[in-house]
mmCIF file of C-alpha atoms and ligand atoms in Angstrom:
data_model
loop_
_atom_site.group_PDB
_atom_site.id
_atom_site.type_symbol
_atom_site.label_atom_id
_atom_site.label_comp_id
_atom_site.label_asym_id
_atom_site.label_seq_id
_atom_site.Cartn_x
_atom_site.Cartn_y
_atom_site.Cartn_z
ATOM 1 C CA MET I 1 -42.704 -4.681 -48.791
ATOM 2 C CA ASP I 2 -40.416 -6.109 -45.854
ATOM 3 C CA LYS I 3 -38.205 -3.615 -44.164
ATOM 4 C CA ARG I 4 -35.655 -6.589 -43.503
ATOM 5 C CA SER I 5 -34.987 -7.396 -47.549
ATOM 6 C CA MET I 6 -34.478 -3.514 -47.931
ATOM 7 C CA PRO I 7 -30.583 -2.546 -48.532
ATOM 8 C CA ILE I 8 -27.788 -1.328 -46.425
ATOM 9 C CA GLY I 9 -26.636 2.059 -47.815
ATOM 10 C CA PHE I 10 -22.738 2.891 -47.568
ATOM 11 C CA PHE I 11 -21.223 6.274 -48.143
ATOM 12 C CA ASP I 12 -17.989 8.013 -48.324
ATOM 13 C CA SER I 13 -16.440 11.193 -49.988
ATOM 14 C CA GLY I 14 -14.973 8.844 -52.801
ATOM 15 C CA VAL I 15 -13.587 4.792 -52.806
ATOM 16 C CA GLY I 16 -12.453 4.774 -49.554
ATOM 17 C CA GLY I 17 -15.388 3.658 -47.705
ATOM 18 C CA LEU I 18 -15.423 0.311 -49.948
ATOM 19 C CA SER I 19 -12.570 -0.921 -47.419
ATOM 20 C CA VAL I 20 -15.699 -1.048 -44.663
ATOM 21 C CA MET I 21 -18.067 -2.035 -47.001
ATOM 22 C CA LYS I 22 -15.769 -5.091 -47.640
ATOM 23 C CA GLU I 23 -16.102 -5.885 -43.619
ATOM 24 C CA ALA I 24 -19.688 -5.298 -43.838
ATOM 25 C CA ILE I 25 -20.031 -8.074 -46.873
ATOM 26 C CA LYS I 26 -17.927 -10.634 -44.628
ATOM 27 C CA VAL I 27 -20.275 -9.781 -42.024
ATOM 28 C CA MET I 28 -23.791 -9.665 -43.440
ATOM 29 C CA PRO I 29 -22.945 -11.619 -46.519
ATOM 30 C CA ASN I 30 -26.885 -12.041 -47.610
ATOM 31 C CA GLU I 31 -27.669 -8.380 -47.370
ATOM 32 C CA ASN I 32 -28.163 -6.177 -50.492
ATOM 33 C CA TYR I 33 -25.860 -3.134 -50.144
ATOM 34 C CA ILE I 34 -25.680 -0.051 -52.194
ATOM 35 C CA TYR I 35 -22.709 2.210 -52.415
ATOM 36 C CA PHE I 36 -22.464 5.956 -52.668
ATOM 37 C CA GLY I 37 -18.783 7.755 -53.415
ATOM 38 C CA ASP I 38 -18.910 11.512 -53.887
ATOM 39 C CA SER I 39 -15.452 11.432 -56.086
ATOM 40 C CA LYS I 40 -16.737 14.409 -57.822
ATOM 41 C CA ASN I 41 -16.381 16.673 -54.511
ATOM 42 C CA ALA I 42 -13.532 14.740 -52.632
ATOM 43 C CA PRO I 43 -11.412 14.980 -51.242
ATOM 44 C CA TYR I 44 -13.530 16.148 -47.952
ATOM 45 C CA GLY I 45 -10.807 16.495 -45.601
ATOM 46 C CA VAL I 46 -9.285 19.695 -46.815
ATOM 47 C CA LYS I 47 -12.818 20.794 -47.129
ATOM 48 C CA SER I 48 -14.769 23.463 -44.522
ATOM 49 C CA VAL I 49 -16.714 21.838 -42.249
ATOM 50 C CA LYS I 50 -19.717 23.178 -43.030
ATOM 51 C CA GLU I 51 -19.436 22.070 -46.966
ATOM 52 C CA VAL I 52 -18.641 18.553 -45.868
ATOM 53 C CA ARG I 53 -21.685 18.493 -43.701
ATOM 54 C CA ASP I 54 -23.809 19.774 -47.015
ATOM 55 C CA LEU I 55 -22.317 17.135 -48.988
ATOM 56 C CA THR I 56 -23.034 14.816 -46.362
ATOM 57 C CA PHE I 57 -26.450 15.764 -45.628
ATOM 58 C CA SER I 58 -27.174 15.676 -49.864
ATOM 59 C CA ALA I 59 -25.346 11.495 -49.639
ATOM 60 C CA VAL I 60 -27.415 10.748 -47.190
ATOM 61 C CA GLU I 61 -30.347 11.661 -49.141
ATOM 62 C CA PHE I 62 -29.565 9.996 -52.129
ATOM 63 C CA LEU I 63 -29.305 6.612 -50.531
ATOM 64 C CA LEU I 64 -32.548 7.209 -48.525
ATOM 65 C CA ASN I 65 -34.465 7.902 -52.079
ATOM 66 C CA LYS I 66 -33.038 4.397 -52.953
ATOM 67 C CA GLY I 67 -34.923 2.725 -50.242
ATOM 68 C CA VAL I 68 -31.814 1.944 -47.763
ATOM 69 C CA LYS I 69 -32.808 0.358 -44.262
ATOM 70 C CA GLY I 70 -29.926 1.658 -42.618
ATOM 71 C CA ILE I 71 -26.693 3.908 -43.128
ATOM 72 C CA ALA I 72 -22.647 3.563 -42.544
ATOM 73 C CA ILE I 73 -21.196 6.859 -42.943
ATOM 74 C CA ALA I 74 -17.638 4.877 -44.025
ATOM 75 C CA CYS I 75 -15.871 8.074 -43.958
ATOM 76 C CA ASN I 76 -13.812 9.216 -41.002
ATOM 77 C CA THR I 77 -13.974 13.387 -41.789
ATOM 78 C CA ALA I 78 -17.778 12.971 -42.985
ATOM 79 C CA THR I 79 -18.548 11.575 -39.610
ATOM 80 C CA SER I 80 -16.575 14.137 -37.475
ATOM 81 C CA ALA I 81 -18.418 16.627 -39.485
ATOM 82 C CA ALA I 82 -21.804 15.774 -39.780
ATOM 83 C CA VAL I 83 -23.121 12.301 -37.424
ATOM 84 C CA ALA I 84 -24.258 14.082 -34.669
ATOM 85 C CA GLU I 85 -26.578 16.479 -36.649
ATOM 86 C CA LEU I 86 -27.615 13.787 -39.052
ATOM 87 C CA ARG I 87 -28.814 11.564 -35.854
ATOM 88 C CA ARG I 88 -30.486 14.517 -35.054
ATOM 89 C CA VAL I 89 -32.308 14.896 -38.536
ATOM 90 C CA TYR I 90 -33.175 11.293 -39.119
ATOM 91 C CA PRO I 91 -33.488 9.878 -35.541
ATOM 92 C CA GLU I 92 -35.611 6.879 -37.002
ATOM 93 C CA VAL I 93 -32.793 5.636 -39.410
ATOM 94 C CA PRO I 94 -30.012 3.111 -38.163
ATOM 95 C CA LEU I 95 -26.872 5.274 -38.637
ATOM 96 C CA VAL I 96 -23.062 4.403 -37.654
ATOM 97 C CA GLY I 97 -20.171 6.597 -38.233
ATOM 98 C CA ILE I 98 -16.068 5.645 -38.148
ATOM 99 C CA GLU I 99 -13.795 6.937 -35.967
ATOM 100 C CA PRO I 100 -9.998 6.309 -35.831
ATOM 101 C CA ALA I 101 -9.449 2.803 -33.746
ATOM 102 C CA LEU I 102 -7.570 4.415 -31.153
ATOM 103 C CA LYS I 103 -8.844 2.189 -28.333
ATOM 104 C CA PRO I 104 -7.664 -1.214 -29.685
ATOM 105 C CA ALA I 105 -4.048 0.649 -30.453
ATOM 106 C CA VAL I 106 -3.746 1.876 -27.359
ATOM 107 C CA GLU I 107 -4.612 -1.987 -25.874
ATOM 108 C CA LEU I 108 -1.976 -3.548 -27.664
ATOM 109 C CA ASN I 109 0.410 -1.726 -24.621
ATOM 110 C CA LYS I 110 3.137 -1.868 -26.838
ATOM 111 C CA ASP I 111 6.437 0.176 -26.709
ATOM 112 C CA GLY I 112 6.404 3.033 -28.904
ATOM 113 C CA ASN I 113 4.322 5.728 -30.325
ATOM 114 C CA ILE I 114 1.045 4.970 -31.628
ATOM 115 C CA LEU I 115 0.523 7.243 -35.252
ATOM 116 C CA ILE I 116 -2.627 8.089 -36.512
ATOM 117 C CA MET I 117 -3.113 8.867 -39.974
ATOM 118 C CA ALA I 118 -6.145 10.753 -41.262
ATOM 119 C CA THR I 119 -7.295 13.615 -43.270
ATOM 120 C CA PRO I 120 -6.798 17.074 -41.542
ATOM 121 C CA MET I 121 -10.250 17.623 -40.942
ATOM 122 C CA THR I 122 -10.462 14.409 -38.538
ATOM 123 C CA LEU I 123 -7.671 15.623 -36.650
ATOM 124 C CA LYS I 124 -8.525 18.808 -36.278
ATOM 125 C CA GLU I 125 -12.292 18.331 -35.192
ATOM 126 C CA SER I 126 -13.552 18.412 -31.396
ATOM 127 C CA LYS I 127 -14.866 14.376 -31.922
ATOM 128 C CA PHE I 128 -10.777 12.933 -32.611
ATOM 129 C CA ASN I 129 -9.511 15.257 -30.070
ATOM 130 C CA ARG I 130 -12.299 14.204 -27.463
ATOM 131 C CA LEU I 131 -11.014 10.634 -28.087
ATOM 132 C CA MET I 132 -7.042 11.449 -27.909
ATOM 133 C CA GLU I 133 -7.858 12.940 -24.420
ATOM 134 C CA LYS I 134 -9.347 9.842 -23.394
ATOM 135 C CA TYR I 135 -6.344 8.313 -24.020
ATOM 136 C CA LYS I 136 -3.401 10.785 -23.737
ATOM 137 C CA ASN I 137 -2.230 9.487 -20.539
ATOM 138 C CA ARG I 138 -2.019 6.085 -21.557
ATOM 139 C CA SER I 139 0.689 6.289 -24.817
ATOM 140 C CA LYS I 140 2.326 9.023 -26.978
ATOM 141 C CA ILE I 141 -0.148 9.131 -29.742
ATOM 142 C CA ILE I 142 1.000 11.406 -32.398
ATOM 143 C CA PRO I 143 -1.392 12.834 -35.315
ATOM 144 C CA VAL I 144 -0.070 12.490 -38.501
ATOM 145 C CA PRO I 145 -2.368 14.974 -41.243
ATOM 146 C CA CYS I 146 -2.147 13.183 -44.698
ATOM 147 C CA ALA I 147 -3.275 15.630 -47.211
ATOM 148 C CA GLY I 148 -2.763 14.372 -50.420
ATOM 149 C CA LEU I 149 -2.825 10.406 -49.679
ATOM 150 C CA MET I 150 -6.451 9.744 -50.326
ATOM 151 C CA GLU I 151 -5.674 11.118 -54.289
ATOM 152 C CA TYR I 152 -3.258 8.115 -54.711
ATOM 153 C CA ILE I 153 -6.161 5.754 -53.728
ATOM 154 C CA GLU I 154 -8.762 7.457 -55.548
ATOM 155 C CA GLN I 155 -6.475 7.273 -58.627
ATOM 156 C CA GLY I 156 -6.116 3.497 -58.355
ATOM 157 C CA ILE I 157 -2.190 3.837 -57.245
ATOM 158 C CA LEU I 158 -2.019 1.493 -54.277
ATOM 159 C CA GLU I 159 1.631 0.796 -54.493
ATOM 160 C CA GLY I 160 4.858 2.327 -56.217
ATOM 161 C CA GLU I 161 8.033 4.392 -55.660
ATOM 162 C CA GLU I 162 6.123 7.699 -55.346
ATOM 163 C CA LEU I 163 3.204 6.360 -52.972
ATOM 164 C CA GLU I 164 6.261 4.890 -50.908
ATOM 165 C CA ARG I 165 8.067 8.443 -50.686
ATOM 166 C CA TYR I 166 4.979 10.179 -49.794
ATOM 167 C CA LEU I 167 4.616 7.798 -47.142
ATOM 168 C CA PHE I 168 8.094 7.654 -45.638
ATOM 169 C CA GLN I 169 8.448 11.436 -45.778
ATOM 170 C CA LYS I 170 5.017 11.770 -43.676
ATOM 171 C CA ILE I 171 6.246 9.183 -41.257
ATOM 172 C CA THR I 172 9.510 10.921 -40.533
ATOM 173 C CA THR I 173 8.596 14.437 -40.457
ATOM 174 C CA TYR I 174 6.335 13.178 -37.363
ATOM 175 C CA ASN I 175 7.551 10.990 -35.768
ATOM 176 C CA ASN I 176 11.465 11.701 -35.324
ATOM 177 C CA ASP I 177 13.558 8.257 -35.200
ATOM 178 C CA GLU I 178 11.458 7.186 -32.620
ATOM 179 C CA ASP I 179 9.967 3.403 -32.270
ATOM 180 C CA ILE I 180 6.551 2.925 -33.972
ATOM 181 C CA ALA I 181 4.120 0.558 -31.651
ATOM 182 C CA SER I 182 1.287 0.889 -34.238
ATOM 183 C CA ILE I 183 -0.707 3.297 -37.066
ATOM 184 C CA VAL I 184 -4.510 3.465 -36.757
ATOM 185 C CA LEU I 185 -5.824 4.133 -40.475
ATOM 186 C CA GLY I 186 -8.326 7.563 -39.462
ATOM 187 C CA CYS I 187 -9.241 7.337 -43.045
ATOM 188 C CA THR I 188 -11.357 4.851 -45.186
ATOM 189 C CA HIS I 189 -9.199 5.191 -48.413
ATOM 190 C CA TYR I 190 -5.818 4.122 -46.470
ATOM 191 C CA PRO I 191 -6.662 0.380 -45.798
ATOM 192 C CA PHE I 192 -6.005 0.226 -49.622
ATOM 193 C CA VAL I 193 -2.497 0.990 -49.247
ATOM 194 C CA LYS I 194 -1.699 -0.920 -46.076
ATOM 195 C CA ASN I 195 1.080 -3.300 -47.822
ATOM 196 C CA THR I 196 2.729 -0.152 -49.079
ATOM 197 C CA LEU I 197 2.946 1.060 -45.381
ATOM 198 C CA LEU I 198 4.181 -2.067 -44.058
ATOM 199 C CA LYS I 199 6.648 -2.150 -46.568
ATOM 200 C CA VAL I 200 7.872 1.187 -45.605
ATOM 201 C CA VAL I 201 7.564 1.001 -41.904
ATOM 202 C CA GLY I 202 8.547 -2.958 -41.431
ATOM 203 C CA GLU I 203 6.542 -6.157 -40.941
ATOM 204 C CA ASN I 204 6.512 -5.393 -37.182
ATOM 205 C CA VAL I 205 3.988 -1.974 -36.541
ATOM 206 C CA TYR I 206 0.555 -2.955 -36.013
ATOM 207 C CA ILE I 207 -1.413 -1.629 -38.696
ATOM 208 C CA ILE I 208 -4.959 -1.256 -37.216
ATOM 209 C CA ASP I 209 -8.248 0.060 -38.808
ATOM 210 C CA GLY I 210 -11.594 0.632 -37.912
ATOM 211 C CA GLY I 211 -13.391 -1.590 -40.895
ATOM 212 C CA TYR I 212 -14.439 -4.371 -39.086
ATOM 213 C CA GLY I 213 -15.715 -2.736 -35.659
ATOM 214 C CA THR I 214 -17.651 -0.390 -38.104
ATOM 215 C CA ALA I 215 -19.289 -3.602 -39.685
ATOM 216 C CA LYS I 216 -19.700 -5.259 -36.545
ATOM 217 C CA GLU I 217 -21.453 -1.827 -34.760
ATOM 218 C CA LEU I 218 -24.028 -1.906 -38.024
ATOM 219 C CA LYS I 219 -24.940 -5.569 -37.487
ATOM 220 C CA ARG I 220 -26.071 -4.512 -33.997
ATOM 221 C CA ARG I 221 -27.764 -1.765 -34.799
ATOM 222 C CA LEU I 222 -29.646 -3.703 -37.398
ATOM 223 C CA ASN I 223 -30.367 -6.521 -35.267
ATOM 224 C CA GLU I 224 -31.677 -3.908 -32.456
ATOM 225 C CA LYS I 225 -34.393 -2.853 -34.694
ATOM 226 C CA ASN I 226 -35.086 -6.526 -36.080
ATOM 227 C CA LEU I 227 -33.968 -5.450 -39.365
ATOM 228 C CA LEU I 228 -31.318 -7.972 -40.329
ATOM 229 C CA THR I 229 -32.564 -9.813 -43.436
ATOM 230 C CA ASN I 230 -33.736 -13.023 -43.222
ATOM 231 C CA SER I 231 -32.478 -14.343 -46.799
ATOM 232 C CA SER I 232 -30.480 -17.658 -46.966
ATOM 233 C CA LYS I 233 -28.993 -16.134 -50.980
ATOM 234 C CA LYS I 234 -25.811 -14.396 -51.088
ATOM 235 C CA GLY I 235 -27.125 -10.427 -51.292
ATOM 236 C CA THR I 236 -26.613 -8.108 -54.250
ATOM 237 C CA ILE I 237 -23.615 -4.849 -54.551
ATOM 238 C CA GLN I 238 -24.927 -1.609 -56.178
ATOM 239 C CA ILE I 239 -22.268 0.870 -56.543
ATOM 240 C CA PHE I 240 -22.829 4.518 -57.501
ATOM 241 C CA ASN I 241 -20.331 7.528 -57.801
ATOM 242 C CA SER I 242 -21.419 11.294 -58.151
ATOM 243 C CA SER I 243 -18.188 11.471 -60.694
ATOM 244 C CA GLU I 244 -18.989 10.983 -64.616
ATOM 245 C CA LYS I 245 -15.603 8.858 -64.678
ATOM 246 C CA LYS I 246 -16.619 5.577 -65.750
ATOM 247 C CA GLU I 247 -13.045 4.540 -64.358
ATOM 248 C CA CYS I 248 -14.743 5.059 -60.551
ATOM 249 C CA ILE I 249 -17.040 2.552 -61.066
ATOM 250 C CA ASP I 250 -14.209 0.380 -62.392
ATOM 251 C CA LEU I 251 -11.855 1.332 -59.543
ATOM 252 C CA SER I 252 -14.945 0.583 -56.884
ATOM 253 C CA LYS I 253 -15.071 -3.154 -58.295
ATOM 254 C CA ARG I 254 -11.441 -3.518 -58.296
ATOM 255 C CA LEU I 255 -11.268 -2.463 -54.537
ATOM 256 C CA LEU I 256 -13.829 -4.483 -53.720
ATOM 257 C CA GLU I 257 -12.791 -7.654 -56.007
ATOM 258 C CA ILE I 258 -15.990 -7.888 -58.065
ATOM 259 C CA GLU I 259 -16.906 -8.308 -61.290
HETATM 260 N N1 DGL O 301 -12.217 8.506 -46.836
HETATM 261 C C1 DGL O 301 -12.427 9.721 -45.894
HETATM 262 C C2 DGL O 301 -12.127 9.540 -44.626
HETATM 263 O O1 DGL O 301 -12.616 8.252 -44.144
HETATM 264 C C3 DGL O 301 -11.456 10.954 -46.673
HETATM 265 C C4 DGL O 301 -11.070 10.876 -47.817
HETATM 266 C C5 DGL O 301 -11.466 12.898 -48.119
HETATM 267 O O2 DGL O 301 -12.015 13.091 -48.600
HETATM 268 O O3 DGL O 301 -10.457 13.425 -47.595
HETATM 269 O O4 DGL O 301 -11.823 10.190 -43.540
#
């Protein structure tokens, strides 16, 4: 079988990674996609690093057994816990991870603080702290750990008063009335509540996420290995979830805006 026609695998702790897969579908519409969400074991962001690493390895094995040609770890938390080791164990598999898009936020050069919303684990891990170290002299960067936020998205709650209250409280607790230049969404679930966040912080705050950058990097990595499809037909999408609840697949389709 021609390796180029094999699907691309996407993985996240739940439905969040679909925000990245959506960008990949725009960038590479003729590829076939397999998505695995581990909603049964979510949230990852408040677990131990070892637990997240083990779950990520199982998910990667699941995708490899499905015959994928490359993998996107579309989860900041799983990336920070496992990507280095995954690359050691599977050196032949094109593998991309995702991390908070701090660089574009700093390069906006806008007055005010840069808030990084992510899971507690992502913000604690050395991968993020190295990134923050690199930019800390150029902007005031404020990490905002958001335990509990991914649960709204997993339940399909993308707007409403309760979510607005949650977001308002997080922002005001960490930001203390100073101007906000931008907010980096360092968890792949959060782009699905971007509109609600804009309502809370105001339309002139830039909200940045790493989905498009990750999709482009995935394309570059597949191209480097001559693995991009040569099909001219729109690709297929298969969604798997570790949860037995049918709602998870229905929600995934709703978020991806497919039937
Ligand atoms: N979507 C995941 C991320 O990008 C995290 C959600 C979680 O499982 O806590 O970090």
